[in-house]
PDB file of C-alpha atoms in Angstrom:
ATOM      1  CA  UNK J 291    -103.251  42.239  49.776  1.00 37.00           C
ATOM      2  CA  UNK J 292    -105.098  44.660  51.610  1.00 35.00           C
ATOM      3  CA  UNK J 293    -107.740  41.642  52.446  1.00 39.00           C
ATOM      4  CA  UNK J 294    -105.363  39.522  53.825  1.00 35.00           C
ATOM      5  CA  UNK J 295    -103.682  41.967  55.988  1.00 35.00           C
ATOM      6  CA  UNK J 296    -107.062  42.505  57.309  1.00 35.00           C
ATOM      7  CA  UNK J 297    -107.935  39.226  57.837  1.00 35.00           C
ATOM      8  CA  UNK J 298    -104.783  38.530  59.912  1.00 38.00           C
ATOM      9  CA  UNK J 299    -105.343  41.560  62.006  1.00 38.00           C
ATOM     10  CA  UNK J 300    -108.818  39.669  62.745  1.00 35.00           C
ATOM     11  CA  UNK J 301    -107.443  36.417  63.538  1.00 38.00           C
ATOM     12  CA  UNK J 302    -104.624  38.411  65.988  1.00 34.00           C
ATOM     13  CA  UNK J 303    -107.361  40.418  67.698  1.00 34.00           C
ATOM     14  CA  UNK J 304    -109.953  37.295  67.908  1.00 34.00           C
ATOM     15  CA  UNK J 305    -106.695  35.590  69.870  1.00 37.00           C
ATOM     16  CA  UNK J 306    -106.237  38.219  71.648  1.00 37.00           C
ATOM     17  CA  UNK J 307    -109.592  38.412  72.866  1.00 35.00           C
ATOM     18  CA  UNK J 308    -109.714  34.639  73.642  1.00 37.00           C
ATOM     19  CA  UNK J 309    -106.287  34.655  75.414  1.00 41.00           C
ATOM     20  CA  UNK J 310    -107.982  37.409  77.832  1.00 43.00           C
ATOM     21  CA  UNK J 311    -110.312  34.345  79.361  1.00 44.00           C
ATOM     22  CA  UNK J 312    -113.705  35.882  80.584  1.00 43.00           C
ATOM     23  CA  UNK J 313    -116.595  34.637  82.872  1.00 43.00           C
ATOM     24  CA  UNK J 314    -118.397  31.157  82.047  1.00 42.00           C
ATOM     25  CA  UNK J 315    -116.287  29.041  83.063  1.00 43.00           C
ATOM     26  CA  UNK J 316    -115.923  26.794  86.025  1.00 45.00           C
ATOM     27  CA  UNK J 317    -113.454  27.540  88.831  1.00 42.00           C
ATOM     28  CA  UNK J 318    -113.667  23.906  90.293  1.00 46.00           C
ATOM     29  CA  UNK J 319    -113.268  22.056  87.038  1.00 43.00           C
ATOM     30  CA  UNK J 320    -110.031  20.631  86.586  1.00 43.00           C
ATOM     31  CA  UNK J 321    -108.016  22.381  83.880  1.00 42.00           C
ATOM     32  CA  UNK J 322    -107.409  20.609  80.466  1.00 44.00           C
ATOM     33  CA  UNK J 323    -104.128  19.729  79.656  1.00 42.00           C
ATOM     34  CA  UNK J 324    -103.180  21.555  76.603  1.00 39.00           C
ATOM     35  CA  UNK J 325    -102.020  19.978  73.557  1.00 40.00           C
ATOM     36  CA  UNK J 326     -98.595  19.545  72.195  1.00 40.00           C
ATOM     37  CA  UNK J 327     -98.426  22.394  69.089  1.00 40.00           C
ATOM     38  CA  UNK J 328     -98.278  20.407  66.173  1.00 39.00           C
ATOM     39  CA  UNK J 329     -95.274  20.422  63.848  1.00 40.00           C
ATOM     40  CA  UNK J 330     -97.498  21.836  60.592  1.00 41.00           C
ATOM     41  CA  UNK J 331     -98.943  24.519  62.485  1.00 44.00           C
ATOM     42  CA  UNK J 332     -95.353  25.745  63.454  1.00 46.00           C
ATOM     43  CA  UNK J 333     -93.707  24.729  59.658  1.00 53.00           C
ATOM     44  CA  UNK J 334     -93.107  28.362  58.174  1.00 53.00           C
ATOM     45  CA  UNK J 335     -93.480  28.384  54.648  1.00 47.00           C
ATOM     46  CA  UNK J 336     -90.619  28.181  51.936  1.00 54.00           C
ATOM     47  CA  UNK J 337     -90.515  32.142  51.104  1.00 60.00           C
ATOM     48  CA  UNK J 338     -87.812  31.677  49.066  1.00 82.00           C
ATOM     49  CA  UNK J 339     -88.022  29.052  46.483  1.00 96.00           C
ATOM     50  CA  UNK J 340     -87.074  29.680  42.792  1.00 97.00           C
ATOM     51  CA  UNK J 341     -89.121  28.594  39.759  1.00 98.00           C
ATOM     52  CA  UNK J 342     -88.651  24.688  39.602  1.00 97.00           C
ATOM     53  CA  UNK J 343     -88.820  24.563  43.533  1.00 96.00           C
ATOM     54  CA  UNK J 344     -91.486  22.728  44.889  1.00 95.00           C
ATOM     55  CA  UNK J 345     -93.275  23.494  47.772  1.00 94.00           C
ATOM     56  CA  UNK J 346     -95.543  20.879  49.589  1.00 93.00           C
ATOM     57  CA  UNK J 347     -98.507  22.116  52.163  1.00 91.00           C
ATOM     58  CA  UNK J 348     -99.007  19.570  55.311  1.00 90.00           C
ATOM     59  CA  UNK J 349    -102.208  17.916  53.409  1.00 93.00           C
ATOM     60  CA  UNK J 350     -99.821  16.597  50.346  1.00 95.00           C
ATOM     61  CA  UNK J 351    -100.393  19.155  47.872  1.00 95.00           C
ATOM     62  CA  UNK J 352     -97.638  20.136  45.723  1.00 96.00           C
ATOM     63  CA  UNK J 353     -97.263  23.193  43.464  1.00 97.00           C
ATOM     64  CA  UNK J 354     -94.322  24.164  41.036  1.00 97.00           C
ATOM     65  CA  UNK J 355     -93.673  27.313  39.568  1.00 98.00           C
ATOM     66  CA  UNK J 356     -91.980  25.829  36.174  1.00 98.00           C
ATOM     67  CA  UNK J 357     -90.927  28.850  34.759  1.00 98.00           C
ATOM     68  CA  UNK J 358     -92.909  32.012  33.037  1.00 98.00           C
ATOM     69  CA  UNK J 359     -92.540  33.253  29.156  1.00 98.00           C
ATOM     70  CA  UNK J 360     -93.442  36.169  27.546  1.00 98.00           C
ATOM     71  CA  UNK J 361     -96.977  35.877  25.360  1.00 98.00           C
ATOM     72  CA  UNK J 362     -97.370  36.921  22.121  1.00 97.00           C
ATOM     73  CA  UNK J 363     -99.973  34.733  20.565  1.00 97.00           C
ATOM     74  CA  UNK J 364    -103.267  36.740  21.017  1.00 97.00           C
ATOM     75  CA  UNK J 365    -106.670  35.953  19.349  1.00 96.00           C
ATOM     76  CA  UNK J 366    -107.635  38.775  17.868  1.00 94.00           C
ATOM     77  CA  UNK J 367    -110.674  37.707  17.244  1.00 94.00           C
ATOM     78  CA  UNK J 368    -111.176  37.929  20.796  1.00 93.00           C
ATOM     79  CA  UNK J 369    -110.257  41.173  20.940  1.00 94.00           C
ATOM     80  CA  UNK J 370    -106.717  40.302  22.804  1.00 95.00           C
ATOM     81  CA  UNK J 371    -104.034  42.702  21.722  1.00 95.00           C
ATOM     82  CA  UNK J 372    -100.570  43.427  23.302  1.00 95.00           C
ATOM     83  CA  UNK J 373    -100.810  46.378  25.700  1.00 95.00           C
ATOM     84  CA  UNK J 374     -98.288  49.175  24.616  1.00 95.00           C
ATOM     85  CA  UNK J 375     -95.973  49.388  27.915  1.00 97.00           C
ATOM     86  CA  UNK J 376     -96.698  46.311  29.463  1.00 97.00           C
ATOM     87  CA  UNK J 377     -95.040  42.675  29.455  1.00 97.00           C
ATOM     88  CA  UNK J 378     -97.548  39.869  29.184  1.00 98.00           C
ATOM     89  CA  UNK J 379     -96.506  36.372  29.891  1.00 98.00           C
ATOM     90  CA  UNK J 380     -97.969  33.635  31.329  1.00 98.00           C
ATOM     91  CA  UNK J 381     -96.995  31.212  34.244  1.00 98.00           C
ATOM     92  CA  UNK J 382     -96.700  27.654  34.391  1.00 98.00           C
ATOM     93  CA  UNK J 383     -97.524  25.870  37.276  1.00 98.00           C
ATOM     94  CA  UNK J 384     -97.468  22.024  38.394  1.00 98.00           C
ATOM     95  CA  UNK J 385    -100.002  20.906  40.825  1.00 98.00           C
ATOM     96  CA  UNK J 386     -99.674  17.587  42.252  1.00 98.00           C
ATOM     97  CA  UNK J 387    -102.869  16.293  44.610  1.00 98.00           C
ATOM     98  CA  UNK J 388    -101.284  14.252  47.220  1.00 97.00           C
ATOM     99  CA  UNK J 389    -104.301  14.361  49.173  1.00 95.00           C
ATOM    100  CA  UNK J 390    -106.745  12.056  49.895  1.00 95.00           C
ATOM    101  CA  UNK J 391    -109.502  13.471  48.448  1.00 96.00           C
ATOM    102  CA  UNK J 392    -110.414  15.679  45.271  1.00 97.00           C
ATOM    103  CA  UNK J 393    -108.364  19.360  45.060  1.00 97.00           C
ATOM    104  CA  UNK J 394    -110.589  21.937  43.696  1.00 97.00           C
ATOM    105  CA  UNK J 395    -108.047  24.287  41.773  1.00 98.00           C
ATOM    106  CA  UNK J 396    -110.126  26.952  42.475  1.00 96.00           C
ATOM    107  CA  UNK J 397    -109.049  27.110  46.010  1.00 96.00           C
ATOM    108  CA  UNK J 398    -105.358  28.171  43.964  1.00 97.00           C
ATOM    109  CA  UNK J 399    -104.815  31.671  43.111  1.00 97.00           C
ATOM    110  CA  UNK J 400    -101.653  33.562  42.053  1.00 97.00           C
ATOM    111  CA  UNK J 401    -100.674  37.115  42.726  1.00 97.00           C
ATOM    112  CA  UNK J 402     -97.544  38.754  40.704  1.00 98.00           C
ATOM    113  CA  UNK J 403     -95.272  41.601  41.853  1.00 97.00           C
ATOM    114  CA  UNK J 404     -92.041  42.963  40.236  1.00 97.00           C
ATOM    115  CA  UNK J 405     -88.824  41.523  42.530  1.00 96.00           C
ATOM    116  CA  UNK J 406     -86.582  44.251  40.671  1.00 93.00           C
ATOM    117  CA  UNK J 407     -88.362  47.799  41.648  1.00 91.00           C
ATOM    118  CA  UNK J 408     -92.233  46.670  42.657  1.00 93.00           C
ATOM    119  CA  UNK J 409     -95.288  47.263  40.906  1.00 96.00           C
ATOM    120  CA  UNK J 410     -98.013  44.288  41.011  1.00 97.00           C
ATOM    121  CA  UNK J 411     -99.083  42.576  37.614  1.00 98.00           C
ATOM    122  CA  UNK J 412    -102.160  42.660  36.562  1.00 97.00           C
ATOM    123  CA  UNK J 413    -103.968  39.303  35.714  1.00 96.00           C
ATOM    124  CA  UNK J 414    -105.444  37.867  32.775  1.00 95.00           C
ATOM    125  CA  UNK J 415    -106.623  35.229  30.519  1.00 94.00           C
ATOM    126  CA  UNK J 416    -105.225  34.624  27.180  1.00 96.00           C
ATOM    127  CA  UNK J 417    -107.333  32.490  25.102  1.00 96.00           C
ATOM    128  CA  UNK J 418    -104.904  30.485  23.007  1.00 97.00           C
ATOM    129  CA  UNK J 419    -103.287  27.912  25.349  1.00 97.00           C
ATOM    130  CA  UNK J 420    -104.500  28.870  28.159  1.00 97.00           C
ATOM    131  CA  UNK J 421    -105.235  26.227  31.106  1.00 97.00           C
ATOM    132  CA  UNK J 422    -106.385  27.951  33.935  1.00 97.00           C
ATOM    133  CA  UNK J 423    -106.613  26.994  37.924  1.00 97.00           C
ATOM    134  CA  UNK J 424    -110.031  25.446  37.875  1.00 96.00           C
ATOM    135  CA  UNK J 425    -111.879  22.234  37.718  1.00 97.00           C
ATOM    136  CA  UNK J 426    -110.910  19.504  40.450  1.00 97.00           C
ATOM    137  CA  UNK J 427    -107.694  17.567  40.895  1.00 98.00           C
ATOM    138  CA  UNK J 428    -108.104  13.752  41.785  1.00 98.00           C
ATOM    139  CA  UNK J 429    -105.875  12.224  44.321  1.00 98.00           C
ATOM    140  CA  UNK J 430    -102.679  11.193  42.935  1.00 98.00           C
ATOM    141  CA  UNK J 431    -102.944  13.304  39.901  1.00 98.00           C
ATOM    142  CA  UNK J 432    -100.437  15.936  38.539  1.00 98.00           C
ATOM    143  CA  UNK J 433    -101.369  18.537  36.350  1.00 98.00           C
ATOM    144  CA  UNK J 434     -99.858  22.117  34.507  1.00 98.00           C
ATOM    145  CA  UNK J 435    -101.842  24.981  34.551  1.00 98.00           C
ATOM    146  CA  UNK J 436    -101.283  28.565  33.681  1.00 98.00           C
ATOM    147  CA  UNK J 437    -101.622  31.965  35.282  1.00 98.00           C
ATOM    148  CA  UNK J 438    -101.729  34.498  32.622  1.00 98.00           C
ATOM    149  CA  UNK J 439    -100.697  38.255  33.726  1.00 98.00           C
ATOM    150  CA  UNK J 440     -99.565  41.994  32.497  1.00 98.00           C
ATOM    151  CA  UNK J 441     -96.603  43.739  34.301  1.00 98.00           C
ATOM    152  CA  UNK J 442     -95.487  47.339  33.099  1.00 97.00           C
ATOM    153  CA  UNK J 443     -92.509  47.622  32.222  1.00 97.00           C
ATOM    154  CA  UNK J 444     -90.288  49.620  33.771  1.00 97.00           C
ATOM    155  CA  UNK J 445     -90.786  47.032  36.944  1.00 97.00           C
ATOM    156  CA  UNK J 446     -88.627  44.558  34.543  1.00 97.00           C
ATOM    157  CA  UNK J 447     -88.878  41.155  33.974  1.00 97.00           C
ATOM    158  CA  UNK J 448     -87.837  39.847  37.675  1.00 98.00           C
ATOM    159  CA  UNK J 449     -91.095  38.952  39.409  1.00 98.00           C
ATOM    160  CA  UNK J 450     -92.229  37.309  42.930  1.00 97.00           C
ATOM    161  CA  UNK J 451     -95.387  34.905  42.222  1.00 97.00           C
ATOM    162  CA  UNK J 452     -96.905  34.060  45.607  1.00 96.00           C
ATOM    163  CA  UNK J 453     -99.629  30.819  45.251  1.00 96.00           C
ATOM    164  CA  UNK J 454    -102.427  31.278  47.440  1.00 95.00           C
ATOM    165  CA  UNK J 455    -104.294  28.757  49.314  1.00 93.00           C
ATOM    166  CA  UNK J 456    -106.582  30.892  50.698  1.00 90.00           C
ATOM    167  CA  UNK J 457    -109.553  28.670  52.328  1.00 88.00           C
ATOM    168  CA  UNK J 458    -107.308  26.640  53.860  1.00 87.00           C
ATOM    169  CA  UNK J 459    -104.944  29.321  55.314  1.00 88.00           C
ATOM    170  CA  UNK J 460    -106.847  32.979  55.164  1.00 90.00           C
ATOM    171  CA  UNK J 461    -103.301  34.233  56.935  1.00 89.00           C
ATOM    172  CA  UNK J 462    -101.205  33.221  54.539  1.00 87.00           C
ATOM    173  CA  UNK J 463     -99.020  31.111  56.815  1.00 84.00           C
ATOM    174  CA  UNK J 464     -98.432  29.148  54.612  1.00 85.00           C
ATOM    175  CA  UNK J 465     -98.261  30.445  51.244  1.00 92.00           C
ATOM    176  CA  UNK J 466     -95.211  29.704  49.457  1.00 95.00           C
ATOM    177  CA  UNK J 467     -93.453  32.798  46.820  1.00 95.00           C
ATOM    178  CA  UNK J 468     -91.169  31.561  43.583  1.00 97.00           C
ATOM    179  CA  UNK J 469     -89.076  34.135  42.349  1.00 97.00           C
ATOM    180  CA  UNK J 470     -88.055  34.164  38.530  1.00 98.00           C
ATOM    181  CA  UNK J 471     -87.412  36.087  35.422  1.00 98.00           C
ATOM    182  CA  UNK J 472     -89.999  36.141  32.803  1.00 98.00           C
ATOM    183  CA  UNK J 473     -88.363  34.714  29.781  1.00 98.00           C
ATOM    184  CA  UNK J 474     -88.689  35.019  25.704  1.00 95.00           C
TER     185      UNK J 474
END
């Protein structure tokens, strides 16, 4: 978090700076007319949607928070063991390219707070089942993937999962947050 806050005090100071004008230009030339603002770059995001809401970003993608379940079916012979103190579950989410060209999944990342008294999950990859955010998405394809994370807890079983689009928007304008309850 502390990266994006950072990077949105950049973009604010870098308009800043450009709203302030400064030599090189041409007093005679005849001014530009300026453009209309367009209706994506004012859309605020849905901040608010709860798991099975689908949110929709100006290029066509689509992404679904289906739900989230507890996870108990480690591989120990990978060394994964439940965590004493901690909830892990995992997250489903539906991805739907409406674009017109390939989605690299990637580009998606999740973060995880508590919505009932804070605390951030920690994230993770179970082996068995898991489908993680990765590979690319062709246009016109849907597909479920999973985010796998660790919450303590004493933050409960209420959490916030914020998808992350970060290449495209490094504000996080437009970053849509599913709220939920960790089930199972």
């Amino acid at each position: 978090m502390r990266a994006r806050t950072l990077t949105a005090g950049i973009a604010v100071l870098v308009a800043a700076l450009t709203a302030c004008g400064g030599g090189g230009e041409d007093p005679k030339a005849s001014p530009q007319p300026s453009e209309p603002p367009s209706r994506t770059a004012t859309r605020a995001p849905s901040t608010h949607l709860s798991f099975g809401g689908t949110y929709a970003w100006p290029d066509g993608v689509k992404v679904s928070v289906t739900g989230a379940r507890v996870f108990t079916d480690y591989n120990s012979d990978a060394g994964e063991s439940h965590d004493p103190g901690t909830t892990d579950f995992r997250i489903t989410l539906q991805v739907t390219n409406g674009g017109r060209s390939p989605l690299d999944l990637g580009g998606l990342s999740v973060i995880v707070q508590g919505a009932t008294n804070g605390g951030e999950a920690a994230t993770t990859t179970f082996e068995n089942g898991s489908q993680p955010l990765e590979g690319q998405l062709a246009p016109g394809v849907t597909a479920t993937k999973t985010d796998d994370e660790s919450l303590e807890t004493s933050y409960g079983r209420r959490i916030v999962v914020r998808v992350q689009r970060v290449a495209d928007d490094p504000t996080g304008a437009t970053w849509p947050e599913f709220t939920g309850t960790v089930t199972g």
